[in-house]
Tab-separated table of C-alpha atoms and ligand atoms in Angstrom:
chain	number	residue	atom	x	y	z
A	1298	MET	CA	-0.029	0.178	0.033
A	1299	LEU	CA	2.656	2.577	0.764
A	1300	GLY	CA	4.100	2.048	-2.642
A	1301	SER	CA	1.073	3.205	-4.279
A	1302	VAL	CA	0.712	5.858	-2.220
A	1303	SER	CA	4.103	7.216	-3.150
A	1304	THR	CA	3.606	6.592	-6.821
A	1305	LEU	CA	0.269	8.992	-6.503
A	1306	LEU	CA	2.583	11.599	-5.098
A	1307	LEU	CA	5.674	11.388	-7.708
A	1308	SER	CA	2.919	11.674	-10.056
A	1309	VAL	CA	2.069	15.274	-9.323
A	1310	SER	CA	6.186	16.066	-10.290
A	1311	PRO	CA	6.306	18.370	-13.242
A	1312	ALA	CA	5.498	17.090	-17.122
A	1313	ARG	CA	8.918	17.183	-18.319
A	1314	HIS	CA	9.888	14.604	-15.424
A	1315	LEU	CA	6.562	12.786	-15.515
A	1316	LEU	CA	8.140	9.770	-17.768
A	1317	ALA	CA	11.445	9.699	-15.410
A	1318	ALA	CA	9.393	9.590	-11.990
A	1319	GLU	CA	6.895	7.229	-13.014
A	1320	ALA	CA	10.224	4.928	-14.396
A	1321	SER	CA	12.511	5.822	-10.832
A	1322	SER	CA	13.000	3.509	-8.391
A	1323	GLN	CA	11.315	3.707	-5.101
A	1324	PHE	CA	13.615	2.794	-1.757
A	1325	VAL	CA	11.724	0.689	0.439
A	1326	ALA	CA	14.365	-0.689	2.734
A	1327	VAL	CA	18.180	0.451	4.014
A	1328	ARG	CA	20.351	-1.930	6.374
A	1329	VAL	CA	23.533	-1.513	7.628
A	1330	TRP	CA	25.559	-4.889	8.533
A	1331	PRO	CA	28.503	-3.673	10.719
A	1332	ALA	CA	31.298	-7.235	11.231
A	1333	SER	CA	34.735	-7.787	11.573
A	1334	VAL	CA	35.113	-8.660	8.401
A	1335	TYR	CA	33.211	-7.129	6.225
A	1336	THR	CA	30.792	-3.809	6.318
A	1337	ARG	CA	27.781	-4.219	4.143
A	1338	ILE	CA	24.953	-1.186	3.213
A	1339	THR	CA	21.838	-2.676	1.470
A	1340	ILE	CA	19.750	-0.739	-0.784
A	1341	GLU	CA	16.588	-2.165	-1.245
A	1342	THR	CA	14.399	-0.698	-4.088
A	1343	THR	CA	11.438	-1.513	-6.150
A	1344	LEU	CA	13.120	-1.370	-9.328
A	1345	PRO	CA	17.015	-1.848	-10.020
A	1346	LEU	CA	19.017	1.164	-9.694
A	1347	LYS	CA	21.895	2.841	-11.951
A	1348	TYR	CA	24.278	3.487	-10.072
A	1349	SER	CA	28.302	4.885	-10.469
A	1350	SER	CA	30.623	5.134	-8.170
A	1351	PHE	CA	34.240	6.713	-7.309
A	1352	PRO	CA	37.087	6.860	-4.343
A	1353	LEU	CA	38.299	10.228	-3.060
A	1354	ASN	CA	41.265	10.368	-0.773
A	1355	ASN	CA	42.498	12.335	2.201
A	1356	PRO	CA	40.074	12.064	4.154
A	1357	GLU	CA	39.258	8.813	2.914
A	1358	ARG	CA	35.757	8.209	1.096
A	1359	LEU	CA	33.332	6.591	-1.339
A	1360	VAL	CA	31.421	8.208	-3.492
A	1361	ILE	CA	28.285	6.553	-4.758
A	1362	ASP	CA	25.489	8.371	-7.185
A	1363	ILE	CA	22.185	7.112	-7.936
A	1364	GLY	CA	20.812	8.001	-11.190
A	1365	ASN	CA	16.973	8.415	-11.942
A	1366	ALA	CA	15.802	8.664	-8.047
A	1367	LYS	CA	14.134	11.195	-5.841
A	1368	LEU	CA	15.721	10.788	-2.278
A	1369	ASN	CA	13.062	9.355	-0.039
A	1370	GLU	CA	12.229	9.095	4.207
A	1371	VAL	CA	13.471	5.998	4.034
A	1372	LEU	CA	16.603	6.512	2.171
A	1373	LYS	CA	17.164	9.522	4.424
A	1374	THR	CA	17.144	6.962	7.522
A	1375	LEU	CA	20.232	5.550	6.247
A	1376	PRO	CA	22.972	7.911	7.811
A	1377	ALA	CA	21.475	6.670	11.612
A	1378	LYS	CA	21.903	3.194	10.881
A	1379	VAL	CA	25.680	3.647	11.094
A	1380	LEU	CA	26.947	2.577	14.792
A	1381	ASP	CA	30.356	3.674	16.414
A	1382	ARG	CA	31.867	0.557	16.600
A	1383	ASP	CA	31.439	-0.029	12.844
A	1384	PRO	CA	35.090	-0.784	11.601
A	1385	TYR	CA	34.978	0.337	8.610
A	1386	LEU	CA	32.340	3.058	8.374
A	1387	LYS	CA	32.318	6.336	9.849
A	1388	GLN	CA	29.128	8.450	8.591
A	1389	ILE	CA	27.365	8.573	5.422
A	1390	ARG	CA	26.114	12.032	3.773
A	1391	ILE	CA	23.240	11.637	1.076
A	1392	SER	CA	22.368	14.349	-0.625
A	1393	GLN	CA	19.711	15.239	-4.088
A	1394	TYR	CA	22.729	16.095	-6.074
A	1395	THR	CA	20.845	17.041	-9.482
A	1396	PRO	CA	16.697	16.949	-9.804
A	1397	ASP	CA	17.501	13.194	-11.368
A	1398	LEU	CA	20.725	12.332	-9.499
A	1399	ILE	CA	21.530	11.150	-5.412
A	1400	ARG	CA	24.737	11.088	-3.916
A	1401	ILE	CA	25.870	8.823	-1.613
A	1402	VAL	CA	29.400	10.082	-0.168
A	1403	LEU	CA	30.246	7.281	2.544
A	1404	ASP	CA	33.077	8.888	5.068
A	1405	LEU	CA	35.773	6.076	5.958
A	1406	LYS	CA	37.413	5.022	8.772
A	1407	THR	CA	39.895	3.389	6.876
A	1408	LEU	CA	41.224	1.945	3.370
A	1409	VAL	CA	38.495	-0.024	1.893
A	1410	ASP	CA	38.066	-2.086	-0.973
A	1411	PRO	CA	34.873	-1.686	-1.869
A	1412	GLN	CA	32.511	-4.138	-3.744
A	1413	ILE	CA	29.018	-3.004	-5.466
A	1414	PHE	CA	26.284	-4.767	-6.910
A	1415	THR	CA	23.173	-5.581	-7.316
A	1416	LEU	CA	20.822	-8.412	-6.795
A	1417	SER	CA	17.328	-9.613	-7.968
A	1418	PRO	CA	14.755	-9.986	-6.162
A	1419	VAL	CA	14.511	-13.553	-4.572
A	1420	GLU	CA	12.370	-14.675	-1.155
A	1421	ASN	CA	10.575	-11.375	0.441
A	1422	PHE	CA	13.515	-9.088	-0.793
A	1423	LYS	CA	13.098	-6.368	-3.418
A	1424	ASN	CA	15.801	-5.137	-5.329
A	1425	ARG	CA	19.408	-4.790	-3.532
A	1426	LEU	CA	21.751	-2.767	-3.884
A	1427	VAL	CA	25.426	-3.847	-2.481
A	1428	ILE	CA	27.876	-1.813	-0.632
A	1429	ASP	CA	30.796	-4.608	0.643
A	1430	LEU	CA	33.241	-2.447	2.106
A	1431	TYR	CA	36.111	-5.031	2.818
A	1432	PRO	CA	39.253	-4.193	4.481
A	1433	ALA	CA	41.947	-2.724	1.486
A	1434	VAL	CA	44.774	-4.696	2.969
A	1435	VAL	CA	44.566	-8.384	3.899
A	1436	ASN	CA	47.256	-9.997	6.319
A	1437	THR	CA	47.048	-13.522	5.866
A	1438	VAL	CA	49.611	-14.037	8.203
A	1439	ASP	CA	48.095	-12.397	11.235
A	1440	ASP	CA	44.822	-11.181	10.169
A	1441	ASP	CA	41.264	-14.336	11.036
A	1442	PRO	CA	41.364	-16.498	7.712
A	1443	LEU	CA	37.976	-15.904	7.440
A	1444	MET	CA	39.041	-12.508	5.762
A	1445	THR	CA	41.510	-14.171	3.943
A	1446	LEU	CA	39.114	-16.345	2.395
A	1447	LEU	CA	36.431	-14.050	1.600
A	1448	GLN	CA	39.096	-12.626	-0.679
A	1449	ASP	CA	39.402	-15.943	-2.636
A	1450	TYR	CA	35.776	-16.067	-2.472
A	1451	ARG	CA	35.699	-12.949	-4.673
A	1452	HIS	CA	38.367	-13.578	-6.840
A	1453	GLY	CA	37.013	-16.962	-7.920
A	1454	ASP	CA	39.538	-19.157	-6.207
A	1455	ILE	CA	37.394	-21.019	-3.480
A	1456	LEU	CA	35.643	-24.365	-5.255
A	1457	SER	CA	31.911	-25.446	-4.069
A	1458	ASP	CA	33.699	-27.995	-2.286
A	1459	GLY	CA	35.477	-25.518	0.057
A	1460	THR	CA	39.162	-26.127	-1.598
A	1461	THR	CA	41.307	-23.542	-2.857
A	1462	THR	CA	42.435	-23.613	-6.923
A	1463	PRO	CA	45.738	-24.107	-7.362
A	1464	ASN	CA	45.813	-19.972	-8.327
A	1465	ALA	CA	44.418	-18.955	-4.993
A	1466	ARG	CA	46.628	-16.291	-3.619
A	1467	THR	CA	46.385	-17.137	-0.269
A	1468	ASN	CA	49.287	-20.066	-0.263
A	1469	ILE	CA	48.367	-21.450	3.174
A	1470	PRO	CA	50.776	-23.898	4.273
A	1471	ASN	CA	49.659	-27.075	4.883
A	1472	ASN	CA	51.035	-27.718	8.566
A	1473	ARG	CA	50.099	-23.717	9.570
A	1474	VAL	CA	48.440	-23.708	12.820
A	1475	PRO	CA	45.134	-22.408	12.924
A	1476	LEU	CA	44.344	-19.024	14.737
A	1477	PRO	CA	41.555	-19.473	17.225
A	1478	ASP	CA	38.554	-17.300	16.694
A	1479	PRO	CA	37.901	-14.020	18.400
A	1480	GLU	CA	35.757	-13.727	20.924
A	1481	PRO	CA	31.843	-13.199	20.342
A	1482	LEU	CA	32.054	-9.645	19.100
A	1483	THR	CA	28.587	-7.059	20.238
A	1484	ASP	CA	29.841	-4.029	21.095
A	1485	GLU	CA	33.106	-4.204	21.924
A	1486	LEU	CA	34.118	-4.838	17.678
A	1487	GLY	CA	35.561	-1.379	18.373
A	1488	ASP	CA	37.921	-2.499	21.492
A	1489	LYS	CA	38.742	-5.599	18.801
A	1490	ILE	CA	40.681	-3.529	16.614
A	1491	LYS	CA	42.557	-1.858	19.114
A	1492	ASP	CA	43.456	-5.066	20.772
A	1493	ILE	CA	44.603	-6.612	17.579
A	1494	LEU	CA	48.477	-6.487	18.493
A	1495	LYS	CA	47.577	-8.068	22.256
A	1496	GLN	CA	45.107	-10.893	20.360
A	1497	GLN	CA	48.400	-11.658	17.782
A	1498	LYS	CA	50.409	-12.182	21.096
A	1499	ASP	CA	48.204	-14.045	22.796
A	1500	THR	CA	47.550	-16.153	19.924
A	1501	GLU	CA	51.465	-16.937	19.358
A	1502	LYS	CA	51.074	-18.392	23.226
A	1503	THR	CA	48.186	-20.669	22.253
A	1504	ASN	CA	49.988	-21.675	19.444
A	1505	GLU	CA	52.865	-22.156	21.545
A	1506	LYS	CA	50.558	-24.848	23.414
A	1507	GLN	CA	48.927	-26.456	20.803
A	1508	SER	CA	50.057	-29.027	18.598
A	1509	ASN	CA	49.148	-28.459	15.223
A	1510	LYS	CA	47.547	-31.878	13.658
A	1511	GLN	CA	51.052	-33.663	12.500
A	1512	SER	CA	52.234	-33.693	16.097
A	1513	LYS	CA	51.516	-36.780	18.217
A	1514	LYS	CA	49.580	-35.087	20.356
A	1515	ARG	CA	47.218	-32.549	19.705
A	1516	LYS	CA	43.503	-31.259	20.295
A	1517	ILE	CA	40.536	-32.269	18.586
A	1518	ILE	CA	39.485	-29.895	15.901
A	1519	VAL	CA	36.156	-28.695	15.778
A	1520	VAL	CA	34.088	-26.578	13.757
A	1521	LEU	CA	30.745	-25.104	14.410
A	1522	ASP	CA	28.832	-23.327	11.818
A	1523	PRO	CA	25.830	-21.386	13.369
A	1524	GLY	CA	23.991	-21.140	9.502
A	1525	HIS	CA	22.686	-17.617	7.856
A	1526	GLY	CA	23.641	-13.867	9.379
A	1527	GLY	CA	23.718	-10.196	8.183
A	1528	GLU	CA	21.144	-10.017	5.278
A	1529	ASP	CA	19.952	-13.546	5.907
A	1530	PRO	CA	17.853	-14.173	9.034
A	1531	GLY	CA	17.132	-17.715	7.880
A	1532	ALA	CA	13.901	-19.325	8.830
A	1533	VAL	CA	11.584	-16.472	11.046
A	1534	GLY	CA	9.192	-17.888	13.550
A	1535	SER	CA	5.519	-16.572	13.942
A	1536	SER	CA	7.116	-14.813	17.321
A	1537	GLY	CA	9.490	-12.727	15.458
A	1538	LEU	CA	12.417	-15.140	16.643
A	1539	TYR	CA	15.242	-15.333	13.962
A	1540	GLU	CA	16.761	-18.484	13.032
A	1541	LYS	CA	20.109	-17.065	12.526
A	1542	ASP	CA	20.217	-15.518	16.297
A	1543	VAL	CA	19.428	-18.704	17.682
A	1544	VAL	CA	22.056	-20.744	16.207
A	1545	LEU	CA	24.539	-18.278	16.771
A	1546	ALA	CA	23.515	-18.757	20.403
A	1547	ILE	CA	23.893	-22.267	20.272
A	1548	ALA	CA	27.040	-22.093	18.802
A	1549	ARG	CA	28.951	-19.879	21.247
A	1550	ASP	CA	27.222	-21.981	24.124
A	1551	CYS	CA	28.479	-25.189	22.811
A	1552	LYS	CA	32.136	-23.872	21.624
A	1553	LYS	CA	32.513	-23.208	25.368
A	1554	LYS	CA	31.234	-26.930	26.476
A	1555	LEU	CA	33.699	-28.047	24.002
A	1556	GLU	CA	36.366	-26.098	25.141
A	1557	SER	CA	35.777	-27.125	28.593
A	1558	ASN	CA	36.141	-30.369	27.215
A	1559	GLY	CA	39.398	-29.970	25.719
A	1560	TYR	CA	38.822	-29.015	22.303
A	1561	LEU	CA	39.952	-26.421	19.958
A	1562	VAL	CA	36.999	-25.194	18.689
A	1563	TYR	CA	36.503	-22.227	16.197
A	1564	LEU	CA	33.010	-20.762	15.161
A	1565	THR	CA	32.429	-19.741	10.561
A	1566	ARG	CA	31.130	-16.383	12.162
A	1567	SER	CA	30.629	-15.156	16.074
A	1568	GLU	CA	29.032	-12.294	14.766
A	1569	ASP	CA	25.194	-10.875	12.979
A	1570	VAL	CA	27.316	-11.262	9.050
A	1571	SER	CA	26.247	-12.852	6.229
A	1572	ILE	CA	28.992	-15.531	4.733
A	1573	PRO	CA	28.288	-17.120	1.324
A	1574	LEU	CA	28.249	-21.588	2.047
A	1575	VAL	CA	31.480	-22.689	0.524
A	1576	VAL	CA	33.446	-20.013	2.879
A	1577	ARG	CA	32.455	-21.643	5.373
A	1578	VAL	CA	33.335	-24.696	4.909
A	1579	ALA	CA	36.621	-23.746	3.332
A	1580	LYS	CA	37.466	-21.890	6.733
A	1581	ALA	CA	36.652	-25.791	8.096
A	1582	ARG	CA	38.854	-26.934	5.844
A	1583	GLU	CA	41.522	-23.904	6.576
A	1584	HIS	CA	41.402	-24.696	9.835
A	1585	GLN	CA	42.067	-28.560	9.095
A	1586	ALA	CA	38.429	-29.267	10.710
A	1587	ASP	CA	38.326	-33.447	12.430
A	1588	ILE	CA	34.744	-32.095	12.954
A	1589	PHE	CA	32.133	-29.961	11.370
A	1590	ILE	CA	28.981	-29.496	12.611
A	1591	SER	CA	25.740	-26.845	11.014
A	1592	ILE	CA	23.781	-25.861	13.321
A	1593	HIS	CA	19.898	-24.569	12.067
A	1594	ALA	CA	16.500	-24.309	12.930
A	1595	ASP	CA	14.504	-25.886	10.423
A	1596	SER	CA	11.280	-24.725	8.837
A	1597	PHE	CA	8.357	-25.498	6.279
A	1598	TYR	CA	5.342	-23.564	4.632
A	1599	THR	CA	2.783	-25.211	7.373
A	1600	PRO	CA	3.263	-25.270	11.323
A	1601	ILE	CA	2.347	-28.811	11.758
A	1602	PRO	CA	6.115	-30.546	10.989
A	1603	ARG	CA	7.994	-30.952	14.429
A	1604	GLY	CA	11.480	-32.598	15.487
A	1605	THR	CA	15.200	-32.185	15.160
A	1606	GLY	CA	16.427	-33.254	12.139
A	1607	ILE	CA	19.967	-34.689	11.538
A	1608	PHE	CA	21.571	-34.170	8.085
A	1609	MET	CA	24.720	-35.640	6.065
A	1610	ARG	CA	25.613	-35.273	2.852
A	1611	GLY	CA	24.194	-37.762	0.208
A	1612	ILE	CA	21.913	-37.694	-2.579
A	1613	ASN	CA	17.774	-37.942	-0.718
A	1614	GLN	CA	16.978	-41.437	-1.892
A	1615	ALA	CA	13.206	-41.234	-0.881
A	1616	SER	CA	12.546	-38.424	-3.162
A	1617	ASP	CA	10.777	-36.691	0.176
A	1618	GLU	CA	9.089	-33.333	-0.619
A	1619	MET	CA	9.783	-31.953	2.842
A	1620	VAL	CA	14.092	-32.905	1.550
A	1621	ARG	CA	13.506	-31.222	-1.366
A	1622	TYR	CA	12.073	-28.430	-0.209
A	1623	LEU	CA	14.618	-28.183	2.286
A	1624	GLU	CA	17.581	-28.230	0.136
A	1625	LYS	CA	16.281	-25.550	-2.311
A	1626	THR	CA	15.886	-23.116	0.866
A	1627	GLN	CA	19.636	-24.306	2.141
A	1628	ASN	CA	21.605	-23.582	-0.371
A	1629	ASN	CA	19.453	-20.437	-1.336
A	1630	ALA	CA	20.595	-18.745	1.447
A	1631	ASP	CA	24.064	-17.407	-0.821
A	1632	ALA	CA	21.137	-15.427	-2.685
A	1633	ILE	CA	19.374	-14.124	0.270
A	1634	GLY	CA	22.394	-13.616	2.132
A	1635	GLY	CA	23.152	-11.171	-1.111
A	1636	PHE	CA	25.899	-12.973	-3.053
A	1637	GLN	CA	26.658	-13.426	-6.475
A	1638	ARG	CA	28.861	-16.425	-6.962
A	1639	VAL	CA	27.241	-19.113	-5.853
A	1640	GLY	CA	29.533	-22.154	-6.185
A	1641	ASN	CA	32.380	-22.607	-8.821
A	1642	LYS	CA	32.326	-24.865	-11.816
A	1643	LYS	CA	36.290	-25.203	-11.952
A	1644	MET	CA	37.102	-29.072	-12.543
A	1645	MET	CA	39.491	-30.792	-10.945
A	1646	ASP	CA	40.541	-34.274	-10.914
A	1647	THR	CA	37.782	-36.048	-8.911
A	1648	SER	CA	38.853	-39.306	-8.398
A	1649	LYS	CA	41.238	-38.908	-5.389
A	1650	LEU	CA	38.254	-36.852	-3.837
A	1651	ASN	CA	35.622	-39.349	-4.605
A	1652	LEU	CA	37.567	-41.765	-2.386
A	1653	MET	CA	38.168	-39.499	-0.306
A	1654	GLN	CA	34.547	-38.716	0.446
A	1655	THR	CA	33.313	-41.707	0.602
A	1656	GLN	CA	35.420	-42.447	3.458
A	1657	THR	CA	34.360	-39.085	5.066
A	1658	ASN	CA	30.619	-40.332	4.753
A	1659	LYS	CA	31.242	-43.618	6.761
A	1660	HIS	CA	32.125	-40.994	9.548
A	1661	SER	CA	29.664	-38.216	9.281
A	1662	LEU	CA	27.102	-41.645	9.900
A	1663	LYS	CA	28.953	-42.159	13.059
A	1664	LEU	CA	28.744	-38.778	13.919
A	1665	GLY	CA	25.355	-38.072	12.761
A	1666	LYS	CA	24.054	-40.999	14.654
A	1667	ALA	CA	26.048	-40.069	17.903
A	1668	LEU	CA	23.661	-36.670	17.611
A	1669	LEU	CA	20.901	-38.339	16.690
A	1670	GLN	CA	20.605	-40.411	20.074
A	1671	GLN	CA	21.923	-37.468	21.804
A	1672	PHE	CA	18.981	-34.978	20.386
A	1673	SER	CA	16.298	-37.849	20.944
A	1674	LYS	CA	16.839	-37.419	24.566
A	1675	ILE	CA	15.772	-33.522	24.506
A	1676	ASN	CA	13.256	-33.630	21.753
A	1677	LYS	CA	10.918	-35.401	19.408
A	1678	MET	CA	12.873	-36.544	16.728
A	1679	HIS	CA	11.451	-35.314	12.871
A	1680	LYS	CA	13.288	-38.897	11.395
A	1681	HIS	CA	14.487	-41.797	13.410
A	1682	TYR	CA	17.571	-41.868	10.923
A	1683	VAL	CA	20.340	-39.753	9.632
A	1684	GLU	CA	18.298	-37.881	6.595
A	1685	ARG	CA	20.521	-37.646	3.560
A	1686	ALA	CA	20.287	-34.079	1.593
A	1687	ASN	CA	22.697	-32.155	-0.806
A	1688	TYR	CA	23.777	-29.279	0.762
A	1689	ILE	CA	26.556	-27.259	-0.280
A	1690	VAL	CA	27.983	-26.582	3.295
A	1691	LEU	CA	27.952	-30.680	4.121
A	1692	SER	CA	30.269	-30.619	0.590
A	1693	ALA	CA	33.962	-31.034	2.398
A	1694	PRO	CA	35.256	-34.150	1.237
A	1695	ASP	CA	37.707	-35.043	3.927
A	1696	ILE	CA	36.025	-33.648	6.800
A	1697	PRO	CA	33.117	-35.794	8.318
A	1698	SER	CA	30.073	-33.280	8.498
A	1699	ILE	CA	26.436	-32.995	10.171
A	1700	LEU	CA	23.963	-30.388	10.049
A	1701	VAL	CA	21.386	-30.632	12.884
A	1702	GLU	CA	17.982	-28.759	12.136
A	1703	THR	CA	17.881	-27.929	16.321
A	1704	ALA	CA	13.637	-28.162	15.959
A	1705	PHE	CA	11.035	-26.332	13.708
A	1706	ILE	CA	10.907	-22.274	14.087
A	1707	SER	CA	7.810	-22.396	12.000
A	1708	ASN	CA	6.453	-24.315	14.516
A	1709	PRO	CA	4.587	-22.696	17.263
A	1710	GLU	CA	5.641	-25.441	19.952
A	1711	GLU	CA	8.888	-25.621	19.105
A	1712	GLU	CA	9.728	-22.125	18.240
A	1713	LYS	CA	9.123	-21.368	21.893
A	1714	LEU	CA	11.116	-23.931	23.140
A	1715	LEU	CA	14.175	-21.999	20.821
A	1716	ALA	CA	13.362	-19.051	22.301
A	1717	SER	CA	14.294	-20.555	25.661
A	1718	SER	CA	17.861	-20.456	26.764
A	1719	SER	CA	17.324	-23.494	28.589
A	1720	PHE	CA	16.623	-25.292	25.123
A	1721	ARG	CA	19.377	-24.230	23.253
A	1722	SER	CA	21.518	-24.983	26.326
A	1723	LYS	CA	20.099	-28.179	26.083
A	1724	CYS	CA	21.050	-28.355	22.441
A	1725	ALA	CA	24.641	-26.894	23.032
A	1726	GLN	CA	25.058	-29.791	25.379
A	1727	ALA	CA	23.422	-32.511	23.054
A	1728	ILE	CA	25.832	-31.649	20.339
A	1729	ALA	CA	29.117	-31.860	22.647
A	1730	ASP	CA	27.602	-34.994	23.572
A	1731	GLY	CA	26.999	-36.514	20.360
A	1732	ILE	CA	30.695	-35.476	19.134
A	1733	GLN	CA	32.054	-37.086	22.391
A	1734	THR	CA	30.439	-40.356	21.716
A	1735	TYR	CA	31.468	-40.198	18.475
A	1736	VAL	CA	35.300	-39.205	19.394
A	1737	ASN	CA	35.285	-42.201	21.755
A	1738	GLN	CA	33.936	-44.501	19.090
A	1739	THR	CA	37.297	-43.553	16.525
A	1740	PRO	CA	40.184	-44.729	17.570
A	1741	ALA	CA	42.788	-41.862	15.285
A	1742	LEU	CA	40.673	-39.398	17.564
A	1743	LYS	CA	39.869	-40.904	20.931
A	1744	LYS	CA	44.333	-40.933	21.308
A	1745	LEU	CA	44.296	-38.004	21.213
A	1746	THR	CA	41.710	-37.236	24.354
B	895	ZN	ZN1	18.418	-22.648	8.316
């Protein structure tokens, strides 16, 4: 309804502007997603935008001109959405530069490597103009490896199974001692940057204590992957509960529980940021993970289905309508989260990988069964076996990988469960206990405990 009101208002423009006004796009939503790895600005419109951009130095700025558009109340709210803790963005200024041109000036805190692109409508989103501000200089040794992986992803150097192409710029040595994730960041993001030197020192100390994968005694490495984030809320419950928030809370809790049991744990994201699916897999491989668990909350288009689901990679033999629906929604996360490049079709020798995959699948099944057993203590199970689906996030050929759909956020009863910290804590414990069971059954890992 709002859209038609605006159109009416615009139609009273002078005649010479009438044609342009009718064809011009309306701003319907604006968002800013500050994160340590990159900051994203999203401008959502009724029609695709025509834009151009250029940088200005001293001080650092990025100018974006939007053609054939009129500044409206929605776009005017953008400057107020910039947070002090944003690592890259100082402030935003907007003006109606000429009658048909809007100028947006981003005042930057540091030199950035911007990526600006448009996305076609998907799911609940209309047309999006996306401005991603990546750090201009990525130090591959000292920074969180996620930054490096995101850079590689942007350059097409990460394959759909999370492996990197031979010409990937990272050149990460095989025996690299993994870097720990920063602690969960909320309002302390600014402090994080100030503390980066201290963190590096701590990392060196930690690395001394931790032996890497080649040595006899090392810690078991678990990568937890809280689904969705940033632009991509995941499933949204009828009470307004966001999957991305629920699963991040579970992952953080589970990380603590596993760490207290002596595991080395990394999260694919520890803040509200959208990360491409293949980058999540690449991060697990980069950390040489022994175990990968992707954490989600299910949804369906009716409120009836309920129960925890445990998934491993594989062809769904049952041609189950729900699994097909879930595959589509899972793998659609990149489009919703706002990434243009979905997977990568570059060819490589897959025979070795296939062999590895067979072995990995056996372990995934064992891990899945262990999780199934634990979750059946705290919730109804959606199926009493490990389900199979072609989820991109489960595509690491060499890491036992499981996706846990903790409960159905689309089921009102289970949404209540997911909203409660006690159930989330039970989920975290079930994952930790399931991992422990799997480790106990796996001699190569058991000897590390
Ligand atoms: Zn999900």
